[in-house]
């Protein structure tokens, strides 16, 4: 048995159910997805800085392009910060309480709001799901960061599409005089000769890739943002929905704004304590603890 400093039983390793090998294999695949995500972020940054920005400068004022760069950098900073926090914050280990049941899988003591995750091999307080893209459970310890990561990623994709309309429009025509490598107005770019050393085809693939990646992100991540918004409004999680606890699925999906205690649920989820903290804790990268996380730590 393993004990903490307060001599409270944390885990009984002798009666612990081992992790299936297939879950270990999945964990390796999920870790690869994290590197794929960073590659996609690098690709989008490359596209914005070296392709979309200079091309849009021919059709828009310099102030608009400068604002585009500033907003893109702001959104990218928040995306990477909240993604890192969602990945790095691990589930909080539960301590023994006399009134709590024992998990049949990991033999730890868990409160009623905890759920065992076979991938993480631990009980997670207010568990929502195990996300493959962060290779971590989404629960009370990181749900806020996960949601803000989705929101900023969704907004970033919208900003990219809106501010790259000319790039996408002319980029699909490889032989057009307005194409990136054929346009004489872009001859001042120091990197154009390097990017166009193999003709318009590499630039064409970059533009097409950024176009489809942006629209797929808007559709898929936008759907996740709305679904998480609906569940948070009702103060529930995906695990509770699958257990048929609380409001029915149709009501959660169609009437999130009519949820009881809507404002209280959101203030609790975001960890807001006053009006002054809204901008600092929502618009800027913030590692403050929300009320769900503090409640989970009360069991540790």
PDB file of C-alpha atoms in Angstrom:
ATOM      1  CA  UNK A   1       0.000   0.000   0.000  1.00  0.00           C
ATOM      2  CA  UNK A   2       1.029   3.580  -0.625  1.00  0.00           C
ATOM      3  CA  UNK A   3       0.545   6.291   2.002  1.00  0.00           C
ATOM      4  CA  UNK A   4       0.806  10.049   1.877  1.00  0.00           C
ATOM      5  CA  UNK A   5       2.257  12.264   4.603  1.00  0.00           C
ATOM      6  CA  UNK A   6      -1.031  12.251   6.524  1.00  0.00           C
ATOM      7  CA  UNK A   7      -1.098   8.426   6.547  1.00  0.00           C
ATOM      8  CA  UNK A   8      -4.256   8.399   4.428  1.00  0.00           C
ATOM      9  CA  UNK A   9      -4.650   5.451   2.083  1.00  0.00           C
ATOM     10  CA  UNK A  10      -4.266   6.608  -1.500  1.00  0.00           C
ATOM     11  CA  UNK A  11      -3.946   3.359  -3.427  1.00  0.00           C
ATOM     12  CA  UNK A  12      -3.919  -0.362  -2.817  1.00  0.00           C
ATOM     13  CA  UNK A  13      -1.495  -1.707  -5.411  1.00  0.00           C
ATOM     14  CA  UNK A  14      -1.956  -5.341  -4.370  1.00  0.00           C
ATOM     15  CA  UNK A  15      -5.599  -5.406  -5.474  1.00  0.00           C
ATOM     16  CA  UNK A  16      -5.243  -2.993  -8.339  1.00  0.00           C
ATOM     17  CA  UNK A  17      -6.621  -4.016 -11.734  1.00  0.00           C
ATOM     18  CA  UNK A  18      -3.810  -3.707 -14.333  1.00  0.00           C
ATOM     19  CA  UNK A  19      -4.142  -1.413 -17.328  1.00  0.00           C
ATOM     20  CA  UNK A  20      -4.944  -3.298 -20.559  1.00  0.00           C
ATOM     21  CA  UNK A  21      -2.129  -3.203 -23.096  1.00  0.00           C
ATOM     22  CA  UNK A  22      -4.413  -1.714 -25.749  1.00  0.00           C
ATOM     23  CA  UNK A  23      -4.827   1.439 -23.666  1.00  0.00           C
ATOM     24  CA  UNK A  24      -1.048   1.864 -23.555  1.00  0.00           C
ATOM     25  CA  UNK A  25      -0.923   1.587 -27.353  1.00  0.00           C
ATOM     26  CA  UNK A  26      -3.672   4.187 -27.678  1.00  0.00           C
ATOM     27  CA  UNK A  27      -1.749   6.518 -25.398  1.00  0.00           C
ATOM     28  CA  UNK A  28       1.236   6.394 -27.761  1.00  0.00           C
ATOM     29  CA  UNK A  29      -1.017   7.217 -30.717  1.00  0.00           C
ATOM     30  CA  UNK A  30      -2.591  10.095 -28.805  1.00  0.00           C
ATOM     31  CA  UNK A  31       0.861  11.463 -28.029  1.00  0.00           C
ATOM     32  CA  UNK A  32       1.575  11.489 -31.768  1.00  0.00           C
ATOM     33  CA  UNK A  33      -1.586  13.548 -32.276  1.00  0.00           C
ATOM     34  CA  UNK A  34      -0.122  16.221 -30.013  1.00  0.00           C
ATOM     35  CA  UNK A  35       2.900  16.560 -32.297  1.00  0.00           C
ATOM     36  CA  UNK A  36       0.577  16.690 -35.302  1.00  0.00           C
ATOM     37  CA  UNK A  37      -1.281  19.559 -33.655  1.00  0.00           C
ATOM     38  CA  UNK A  38       1.944  21.515 -33.124  1.00  0.00           C
ATOM     39  CA  UNK A  39       2.883  20.893 -36.764  1.00  0.00           C
ATOM     40  CA  UNK A  40      -0.473  22.303 -37.863  1.00  0.00           C
ATOM     41  CA  UNK A  41       0.028  25.379 -35.676  1.00  0.00           C
ATOM     42  CA  UNK A  42       3.485  25.888 -37.184  1.00  0.00           C
ATOM     43  CA  UNK A  43       2.029  25.542 -40.678  1.00  0.00           C
ATOM     44  CA  UNK A  44      -0.698  28.118 -39.992  1.00  0.00           C
ATOM     45  CA  UNK A  45       1.859  30.534 -38.526  1.00  0.00           C
ATOM     46  CA  UNK A  46       4.051  30.094 -41.600  1.00  0.00           C
ATOM     47  CA  UNK A  47       1.069  30.673 -43.880  1.00  0.00           C
ATOM     48  CA  UNK A  48      -0.034  33.845 -42.087  1.00  0.00           C
ATOM     49  CA  UNK A  49       3.429  35.433 -41.869  1.00  0.00           C
ATOM     50  CA  UNK A  50       4.964  34.538 -45.229  1.00  0.00           C
ATOM     51  CA  UNK A  51       2.021  34.040 -47.602  1.00  0.00           C
ATOM     52  CA  UNK A  52      -1.307  35.520 -46.506  1.00  0.00           C
ATOM     53  CA  UNK A  53      -0.010  38.715 -44.894  1.00  0.00           C
ATOM     54  CA  UNK A  54       2.123  39.982 -47.813  1.00  0.00           C
ATOM     55  CA  UNK A  55      -0.495  38.940 -50.376  1.00  0.00           C
ATOM     56  CA  UNK A  56      -3.350  40.686 -48.568  1.00  0.00           C
ATOM     57  CA  UNK A  57      -1.230  43.835 -48.296  1.00  0.00           C
ATOM     58  CA  UNK A  58      -1.816  44.431 -52.011  1.00  0.00           C
ATOM     59  CA  UNK A  59      -5.563  44.723 -51.449  1.00  0.00           C
ATOM     60  CA  UNK A  60      -5.823  46.123 -47.923  1.00  0.00           C
ATOM     61  CA  UNK A  61      -4.238  48.950 -45.983  1.00  0.00           C
ATOM     62  CA  UNK A  62      -1.162  48.404 -43.882  1.00  0.00           C
ATOM     63  CA  UNK A  63      -3.089  49.112 -40.677  1.00  0.00           C
ATOM     64  CA  UNK A  64      -5.512  46.276 -41.394  1.00  0.00           C
ATOM     65  CA  UNK A  65      -2.655  43.863 -42.036  1.00  0.00           C
ATOM     66  CA  UNK A  66      -0.914  45.036 -38.863  1.00  0.00           C
ATOM     67  CA  UNK A  67      -4.116  44.441 -36.910  1.00  0.00           C
ATOM     68  CA  UNK A  68      -4.353  41.019 -38.568  1.00  0.00           C
ATOM     69  CA  UNK A  69      -0.858  40.136 -37.353  1.00  0.00           C
ATOM     70  CA  UNK A  70      -1.530  41.423 -33.829  1.00  0.00           C
ATOM     71  CA  UNK A  71      -4.854  39.594 -33.488  1.00  0.00           C
ATOM     72  CA  UNK A  72      -3.346  36.415 -34.929  1.00  0.00           C
ATOM     73  CA  UNK A  73      -0.446  36.558 -32.466  1.00  0.00           C
ATOM     74  CA  UNK A  74      -2.860  37.171 -29.581  1.00  0.00           C
ATOM     75  CA  UNK A  75      -5.088  34.244 -30.529  1.00  0.00           C
ATOM     76  CA  UNK A  76      -2.131  31.937 -31.166  1.00  0.00           C
ATOM     77  CA  UNK A  77      -0.667  32.796 -27.759  1.00  0.00           C
ATOM     78  CA  UNK A  78      -3.916  31.915 -26.015  1.00  0.00           C
ATOM     79  CA  UNK A  79      -4.347  28.739 -28.059  1.00  0.00           C
ATOM     80  CA  UNK A  80      -0.884  27.450 -27.187  1.00  0.00           C
ATOM     81  CA  UNK A  81      -1.135  28.494 -23.534  1.00  0.00           C
ATOM     82  CA  UNK A  82      -4.484  26.843 -22.864  1.00  0.00           C
ATOM     83  CA  UNK A  83      -3.488  23.803 -24.903  1.00  0.00           C
ATOM     84  CA  UNK A  84      -0.370  23.413 -22.773  1.00  0.00           C
ATOM     85  CA  UNK A  85      -2.369  23.771 -19.559  1.00  0.00           C
ATOM     86  CA  UNK A  86      -5.012  21.304 -20.741  1.00  0.00           C
ATOM     87  CA  UNK A  87      -2.266  18.780 -21.512  1.00  0.00           C
ATOM     88  CA  UNK A  88      -0.057  19.313 -18.471  1.00  0.00           C
ATOM     89  CA  UNK A  89      -2.633  19.539 -15.663  1.00  0.00           C
ATOM     90  CA  UNK A  90      -3.162  15.982 -14.491  1.00  0.00           C
ATOM     91  CA  UNK A  91      -6.192  14.628 -12.609  1.00  0.00           C
ATOM     92  CA  UNK A  92      -6.172  15.287  -8.883  1.00  0.00           C
ATOM     93  CA  UNK A  93      -5.683  12.180  -6.758  1.00  0.00           C
ATOM     94  CA  UNK A  94      -8.460  11.569  -4.277  1.00  0.00           C
ATOM     95  CA  UNK A  95      -7.917  10.867  -0.607  1.00  0.00           C
ATOM     96  CA  UNK A  96      -9.931   8.544   1.585  1.00  0.00           C
ATOM     97  CA  UNK A  97     -13.277   9.721   2.927  1.00  0.00           C
ATOM     98  CA  UNK A  98     -15.510   7.467   5.004  1.00  0.00           C
ATOM     99  CA  UNK A  99     -18.639   8.365   3.069  1.00  0.00           C
ATOM    100  CA  UNK A 100     -17.154   7.793  -0.376  1.00  0.00           C
ATOM    101  CA  UNK A 101     -17.221   4.466  -2.261  1.00  0.00           C
ATOM    102  CA  UNK A 102     -14.126   2.631  -3.438  1.00  0.00           C
ATOM    103  CA  UNK A 103     -13.420   2.507  -7.172  1.00  0.00           C
ATOM    104  CA  UNK A 104     -13.623  -1.063  -8.440  1.00  0.00           C
ATOM    105  CA  UNK A 105     -10.913  -0.403 -11.036  1.00  0.00           C
ATOM    106  CA  UNK A 106      -8.080   1.419  -9.272  1.00  0.00           C
ATOM    107  CA  UNK A 107      -9.121   0.689  -5.667  1.00  0.00           C
ATOM    108  CA  UNK A 108      -8.917   4.348  -4.709  1.00  0.00           C
ATOM    109  CA  UNK A 109     -11.497   6.288  -2.754  1.00  0.00           C
ATOM    110  CA  UNK A 110     -13.534   8.572  -4.960  1.00  0.00           C
ATOM    111  CA  UNK A 111     -16.382  11.049  -4.399  1.00  0.00           C
ATOM    112  CA  UNK A 112     -19.702  10.687  -6.162  1.00  0.00           C
ATOM    113  CA  UNK A 113     -18.732  13.153  -8.910  1.00  0.00           C
ATOM    114  CA  UNK A 114     -15.610  11.200  -9.851  1.00  0.00           C
ATOM    115  CA  UNK A 115     -15.353   8.764 -12.736  1.00  0.00           C
ATOM    116  CA  UNK A 116     -12.602   6.267 -13.487  1.00  0.00           C
ATOM    117  CA  UNK A 117     -10.675   6.764 -16.730  1.00  0.00           C
ATOM    118  CA  UNK A 118      -8.972   3.647 -18.061  1.00  0.00           C
ATOM    119  CA  UNK A 119      -6.588   5.691 -20.185  1.00  0.00           C
ATOM    120  CA  UNK A 120      -5.317   7.801 -17.274  1.00  0.00           C
ATOM    121  CA  UNK A 121      -5.712   4.865 -14.869  1.00  0.00           C
ATOM    122  CA  UNK A 122      -7.153   7.090 -12.176  1.00  0.00           C
ATOM    123  CA  UNK A 123     -10.418   8.571 -10.984  1.00  0.00           C
ATOM    124  CA  UNK A 124     -11.168  12.028 -12.373  1.00  0.00           C
ATOM    125  CA  UNK A 125     -13.372  14.527 -10.571  1.00  0.00           C
ATOM    126  CA  UNK A 126     -16.170  15.902 -12.810  1.00  0.00           C
ATOM    127  CA  UNK A 127     -14.790  13.968 -15.769  1.00  0.00           C
ATOM    128  CA  UNK A 128     -16.095  14.993 -19.180  1.00  0.00           C
ATOM    129  CA  UNK A 129     -14.132  12.732 -21.538  1.00  0.00           C
ATOM    130  CA  UNK A 130     -10.619  11.612 -22.422  1.00  0.00           C
ATOM    131  CA  UNK A 131      -9.418  13.786 -25.294  1.00  0.00           C
ATOM    132  CA  UNK A 132      -7.067  12.206 -27.816  1.00  0.00           C
ATOM    133  CA  UNK A 133      -5.664  15.560 -28.970  1.00  0.00           C
ATOM    134  CA  UNK A 134      -4.362  16.467 -25.525  1.00  0.00           C
ATOM    135  CA  UNK A 135      -3.756  12.866 -24.385  1.00  0.00           C
ATOM    136  CA  UNK A 136      -5.352  13.734 -21.083  1.00  0.00           C
ATOM    137  CA  UNK A 137      -8.672  13.591 -19.322  1.00  0.00           C
ATOM    138  CA  UNK A 138     -10.917  16.638 -19.407  1.00  0.00           C
ATOM    139  CA  UNK A 139     -12.245  17.195 -15.919  1.00  0.00           C
ATOM    140  CA  UNK A 140     -12.369  19.673 -13.075  1.00  0.00           C
ATOM    141  CA  UNK A 141      -8.584  20.064 -13.186  1.00  0.00           C
ATOM    142  CA  UNK A 142      -8.409  21.385 -16.776  1.00  0.00           C
ATOM    143  CA  UNK A 143     -11.915  21.756 -18.252  1.00  0.00           C
ATOM    144  CA  UNK A 144     -11.732  25.554 -18.286  1.00  0.00           C
ATOM    145  CA  UNK A 145      -8.421  25.525 -20.143  1.00  0.00           C
ATOM    146  CA  UNK A 146      -9.761  22.964 -22.602  1.00  0.00           C
ATOM    147  CA  UNK A 147     -12.844  25.057 -23.325  1.00  0.00           C
ATOM    148  CA  UNK A 148     -10.872  28.274 -23.747  1.00  0.00           C
ATOM    149  CA  UNK A 149      -8.464  26.442 -26.040  1.00  0.00           C
ATOM    150  CA  UNK A 150     -11.402  25.456 -28.251  1.00  0.00           C
ATOM    151  CA  UNK A 151     -12.836  28.978 -28.240  1.00  0.00           C
ATOM    152  CA  UNK A 152      -9.576  30.690 -29.208  1.00  0.00           C
ATOM    153  CA  UNK A 153      -8.865  28.048 -31.847  1.00  0.00           C
ATOM    154  CA  UNK A 154     -12.327  28.583 -33.331  1.00  0.00           C
ATOM    155  CA  UNK A 155     -11.892  32.372 -33.349  1.00  0.00           C
ATOM    156  CA  UNK A 156      -8.447  32.021 -34.903  1.00  0.00           C
ATOM    157  CA  UNK A 157      -9.832  29.976 -37.787  1.00  0.00           C
ATOM    158  CA  UNK A 158     -12.544  32.585 -38.414  1.00  0.00           C
ATOM    159  CA  UNK A 159     -10.024  35.447 -38.388  1.00  0.00           C
ATOM    160  CA  UNK A 160      -7.784  33.539 -40.791  1.00  0.00           C
ATOM    161  CA  UNK A 161     -10.596  32.946 -43.287  1.00  0.00           C
ATOM    162  CA  UNK A 162     -11.891  36.526 -43.132  1.00  0.00           C
ATOM    163  CA  UNK A 163      -8.485  38.138 -43.549  1.00  0.00           C
ATOM    164  CA  UNK A 164      -7.225  35.745 -46.235  1.00  0.00           C
ATOM    165  CA  UNK A 165     -10.091  35.961 -48.713  1.00  0.00           C
ATOM    166  CA  UNK A 166      -7.946  37.350 -51.547  1.00  0.00           C
ATOM    167  CA  UNK A 167      -5.209  34.815 -50.887  1.00  0.00           C
ATOM    168  CA  UNK A 168      -7.677  31.960 -51.072  1.00  0.00           C
ATOM    169  CA  UNK A 169      -9.459  33.389 -54.126  1.00  0.00           C
ATOM    170  CA  UNK A 170      -6.391  33.961 -56.280  1.00  0.00           C
ATOM    171  CA  UNK A 171      -4.456  31.053 -54.821  1.00  0.00           C
ATOM    172  CA  UNK A 172      -6.716  28.454 -56.383  1.00  0.00           C
ATOM    173  CA  UNK A 173      -5.698  29.644 -59.857  1.00  0.00           C
ATOM    174  CA  UNK A 174      -2.121  28.479 -60.315  1.00  0.00           C
ATOM    175  CA  UNK A 175      -1.627  29.994 -63.764  1.00  0.00           C
ATOM    176  CA  UNK A 176      -3.221  33.325 -62.909  1.00  0.00           C
ATOM    177  CA  UNK A 177      -1.101  36.478 -63.106  1.00  0.00           C
ATOM    178  CA  UNK A 178      -2.311  37.342 -59.611  1.00  0.00           C
ATOM    179  CA  UNK A 179      -0.953  34.095 -58.165  1.00  0.00           C
ATOM    180  CA  UNK A 180       1.686  34.376 -55.460  1.00  0.00           C
ATOM    181  CA  UNK A 181       4.705  33.456 -57.583  1.00  0.00           C
ATOM    182  CA  UNK A 182       3.510  35.242 -60.738  1.00  0.00           C
ATOM    183  CA  UNK A 183       2.667  38.556 -59.116  1.00  0.00           C
ATOM    184  CA  UNK A 184       5.339  41.174 -59.770  1.00  0.00           C
ATOM    185  CA  UNK A 185       4.161  43.298 -56.845  1.00  0.00           C
ATOM    186  CA  UNK A 186       5.556  40.687 -54.461  1.00  0.00           C
ATOM    187  CA  UNK A 187       9.048  40.727 -55.930  1.00  0.00           C
ATOM    188  CA  UNK A 188      10.313  42.739 -52.938  1.00  0.00           C
ATOM    189  CA  UNK A 189       9.842  39.768 -50.597  1.00  0.00           C
ATOM    190  CA  UNK A 190      13.194  38.261 -49.668  1.00  0.00           C
ATOM    191  CA  UNK A 191      11.745  34.786 -49.225  1.00  0.00           C
ATOM    192  CA  UNK A 192       9.641  34.648 -52.394  1.00  0.00           C
ATOM    193  CA  UNK A 193      12.419  33.241 -54.580  1.00  0.00           C
ATOM    194  CA  UNK A 194      12.995  30.474 -52.062  1.00  0.00           C
ATOM    195  CA  UNK A 195       9.306  29.619 -51.737  1.00  0.00           C
ATOM    196  CA  UNK A 196       8.770  29.785 -55.493  1.00  0.00           C
ATOM    197  CA  UNK A 197      11.905  27.863 -56.470  1.00  0.00           C
ATOM    198  CA  UNK A 198       9.670  24.938 -57.502  1.00  0.00           C
ATOM    199  CA  UNK A 199       7.000  27.078 -59.127  1.00  0.00           C
ATOM    200  CA  UNK A 200       3.492  27.839 -57.931  1.00  0.00           C
ATOM    201  CA  UNK A 201       2.670  24.284 -56.923  1.00  0.00           C
ATOM    202  CA  UNK A 202       4.090  24.341 -53.325  1.00  0.00           C
ATOM    203  CA  UNK A 203       2.387  27.683 -52.645  1.00  0.00           C
ATOM    204  CA  UNK A 204      -0.800  26.304 -54.149  1.00  0.00           C
ATOM    205  CA  UNK A 205      -0.748  23.324 -51.790  1.00  0.00           C
ATOM    206  CA  UNK A 206      -0.078  25.634 -48.824  1.00  0.00           C
ATOM    207  CA  UNK A 207      -3.049  27.827 -49.705  1.00  0.00           C
ATOM    208  CA  UNK A 208      -5.359  24.876 -50.328  1.00  0.00           C
ATOM    209  CA  UNK A 209      -4.198  23.210 -47.107  1.00  0.00           C
ATOM    210  CA  UNK A 210      -4.764  26.357 -45.057  1.00  0.00           C
ATOM    211  CA  UNK A 211      -8.179  26.860 -46.666  1.00  0.00           C
ATOM    212  CA  UNK A 212      -9.502  23.382 -45.909  1.00  0.00           C
ATOM    213  CA  UNK A 213      -7.845  23.233 -42.497  1.00  0.00           C
ATOM    214  CA  UNK A 214      -9.525  26.505 -41.536  1.00  0.00           C
ATOM    215  CA  UNK A 215     -12.973  25.427 -42.667  1.00  0.00           C
ATOM    216  CA  UNK A 216     -12.696  22.001 -41.053  1.00  0.00           C
ATOM    217  CA  UNK A 217     -11.619  23.717 -37.830  1.00  0.00           C
ATOM    218  CA  UNK A 218     -14.551  26.124 -37.982  1.00  0.00           C
ATOM    219  CA  UNK A 219     -17.062  23.311 -38.475  1.00  0.00           C
ATOM    220  CA  UNK A 220     -15.674  20.690 -36.096  1.00  0.00           C
ATOM    221  CA  UNK A 221     -14.258  22.895 -33.351  1.00  0.00           C
ATOM    222  CA  UNK A 222     -17.284  25.175 -33.610  1.00  0.00           C
ATOM    223  CA  UNK A 223     -19.518  22.174 -32.928  1.00  0.00           C
ATOM    224  CA  UNK A 224     -17.415  21.236 -29.908  1.00  0.00           C
ATOM    225  CA  UNK A 225     -17.546  24.805 -28.617  1.00  0.00           C
ATOM    226  CA  UNK A 226     -21.331  24.864 -28.833  1.00  0.00           C
ATOM    227  CA  UNK A 227     -21.736  21.448 -27.191  1.00  0.00           C
ATOM    228  CA  UNK A 228     -19.392  22.358 -24.345  1.00  0.00           C
ATOM    229  CA  UNK A 229     -21.164  25.700 -23.992  1.00  0.00           C
ATOM    230  CA  UNK A 230     -24.484  23.884 -23.646  1.00  0.00           C
ATOM    231  CA  UNK A 231     -23.199  21.395 -21.070  1.00  0.00           C
ATOM    232  CA  UNK A 232     -21.456  24.071 -19.014  1.00  0.00           C
ATOM    233  CA  UNK A 233     -24.641  26.150 -19.039  1.00  0.00           C
ATOM    234  CA  UNK A 234     -26.486  23.236 -17.434  1.00  0.00           C
ATOM    235  CA  UNK A 235     -23.587  22.489 -15.088  1.00  0.00           C
ATOM    236  CA  UNK A 236     -23.143  18.974 -16.415  1.00  0.00           C
ATOM    237  CA  UNK A 237     -20.519  16.883 -18.204  1.00  0.00           C
ATOM    238  CA  UNK A 238     -20.537  14.298 -20.974  1.00  0.00           C
ATOM    239  CA  UNK A 239     -20.237  11.453 -18.466  1.00  0.00           C
ATOM    240  CA  UNK A 240     -23.329  12.669 -16.614  1.00  0.00           C
ATOM    241  CA  UNK A 241     -25.209  13.068 -19.902  1.00  0.00           C
ATOM    242  CA  UNK A 242     -24.380   9.489 -20.890  1.00  0.00           C
ATOM    243  CA  UNK A 243     -25.592   8.355 -17.472  1.00  0.00           C
ATOM    244  CA  UNK A 244     -28.875  10.235 -18.008  1.00  0.00           C
ATOM    245  CA  UNK A 245     -28.208  12.421 -14.994  1.00  0.00           C
ATOM    246  CA  UNK A 246     -29.788  15.859 -15.052  1.00  0.00           C
ATOM    247  CA  UNK A 247     -31.460  17.473 -18.055  1.00  0.00           C
ATOM    248  CA  UNK A 248     -32.212  15.415 -21.196  1.00  0.00           C
ATOM    249  CA  UNK A 249     -29.902  15.652 -24.191  1.00  0.00           C
ATOM    250  CA  UNK A 250     -32.381  17.493 -26.414  1.00  0.00           C
ATOM    251  CA  UNK A 251     -32.866  20.204 -23.816  1.00  0.00           C
ATOM    252  CA  UNK A 252     -29.127  20.642 -23.332  1.00  0.00           C
ATOM    253  CA  UNK A 253     -28.530  20.873 -27.084  1.00  0.00           C
ATOM    254  CA  UNK A 254     -31.432  23.174 -27.953  1.00  0.00           C
ATOM    255  CA  UNK A 255     -31.951  25.365 -24.894  1.00  0.00           C
ATOM    256  CA  UNK A 256     -28.582  26.199 -23.291  1.00  0.00           C
ATOM    257  CA  UNK A 257     -29.565  29.821 -22.655  1.00  0.00           C
ATOM    258  CA  UNK A 258     -32.629  28.676 -20.702  1.00  0.00           C
ATOM    259  CA  UNK A 259     -30.616  26.505 -18.344  1.00  0.00           C
ATOM    260  CA  UNK A 260     -31.389  26.962 -14.643  1.00  0.00           C
ATOM    261  CA  UNK A 261     -28.607  28.745 -12.757  1.00  0.00           C
ATOM    262  CA  UNK A 262     -27.034  29.713 -16.092  1.00  0.00           C
ATOM    263  CA  UNK A 263     -25.044  32.631 -14.712  1.00  0.00           C
ATOM    264  CA  UNK A 264     -23.963  30.800 -11.571  1.00  0.00           C
ATOM    265  CA  UNK A 265     -22.751  27.785 -13.546  1.00  0.00           C
ATOM    266  CA  UNK A 266     -20.610  29.949 -15.794  1.00  0.00           C
ATOM    267  CA  UNK A 267     -19.128  31.998 -12.973  1.00  0.00           C
ATOM    268  CA  UNK A 268     -18.295  28.778 -11.177  1.00  0.00           C
ATOM    269  CA  UNK A 269     -16.794  27.190 -14.278  1.00  0.00           C
ATOM    270  CA  UNK A 270     -14.682  30.231 -15.218  1.00  0.00           C
ATOM    271  CA  UNK A 271     -13.696  31.075 -11.655  1.00  0.00           C
ATOM    272  CA  UNK A 272     -14.986  34.652 -11.817  1.00  0.00           C
ATOM    273  CA  UNK A 273     -15.211  36.581  -8.572  1.00  0.00           C
ATOM    274  CA  UNK A 274     -16.137  40.042  -9.817  1.00  0.00           C
ATOM    275  CA  UNK A 275     -16.558  42.190 -12.878  1.00  0.00           C
ATOM    276  CA  UNK A 276     -12.963  43.364 -12.782  1.00  0.00           C
ATOM    277  CA  UNK A 277     -11.664  39.820 -13.093  1.00  0.00           C
ATOM    278  CA  UNK A 278     -13.566  39.057 -16.311  1.00  0.00           C
ATOM    279  CA  UNK A 279     -11.134  40.668 -18.751  1.00  0.00           C
ATOM    280  CA  UNK A 280      -8.016  39.544 -16.935  1.00  0.00           C
ATOM    281  CA  UNK A 281      -9.132  35.948 -16.453  1.00  0.00           C
ATOM    282  CA  UNK A 282     -10.940  35.391 -19.747  1.00  0.00           C
ATOM    283  CA  UNK A 283      -9.134  37.453 -22.377  1.00  0.00           C
ATOM    284  CA  UNK A 284      -5.586  36.975 -21.098  1.00  0.00           C
ATOM    285  CA  UNK A 285      -3.747  33.720 -20.351  1.00  0.00           C
ATOM    286  CA  UNK A 286      -4.556  33.004 -16.730  1.00  0.00           C
ATOM    287  CA  UNK A 287      -3.748  30.039 -14.542  1.00  0.00           C
ATOM    288  CA  UNK A 288      -6.259  30.885 -11.817  1.00  0.00           C
ATOM    289  CA  UNK A 289      -8.280  28.079 -10.287  1.00  0.00           C
ATOM    290  CA  UNK A 290     -11.987  27.847 -10.942  1.00  0.00           C
ATOM    291  CA  UNK A 291     -14.459  26.658  -8.338  1.00  0.00           C
ATOM    292  CA  UNK A 292     -14.699  23.127  -9.759  1.00  0.00           C
ATOM    293  CA  UNK A 293     -10.937  22.743  -9.499  1.00  0.00           C
ATOM    294  CA  UNK A 294     -10.913  24.038  -5.942  1.00  0.00           C
ATOM    295  CA  UNK A 295     -13.695  21.613  -5.028  1.00  0.00           C
ATOM    296  CA  UNK A 296     -11.707  18.746  -6.526  1.00  0.00           C
ATOM    297  CA  UNK A 297      -8.627  19.762  -4.550  1.00  0.00           C
ATOM    298  CA  UNK A 298     -10.671  19.622  -1.359  1.00  0.00           C
ATOM    299  CA  UNK A 299     -10.758  15.841  -1.833  1.00  0.00           C
ATOM    300  CA  UNK A 300      -7.003  15.560  -2.334  1.00  0.00           C
TER     301      UNK A 300
END
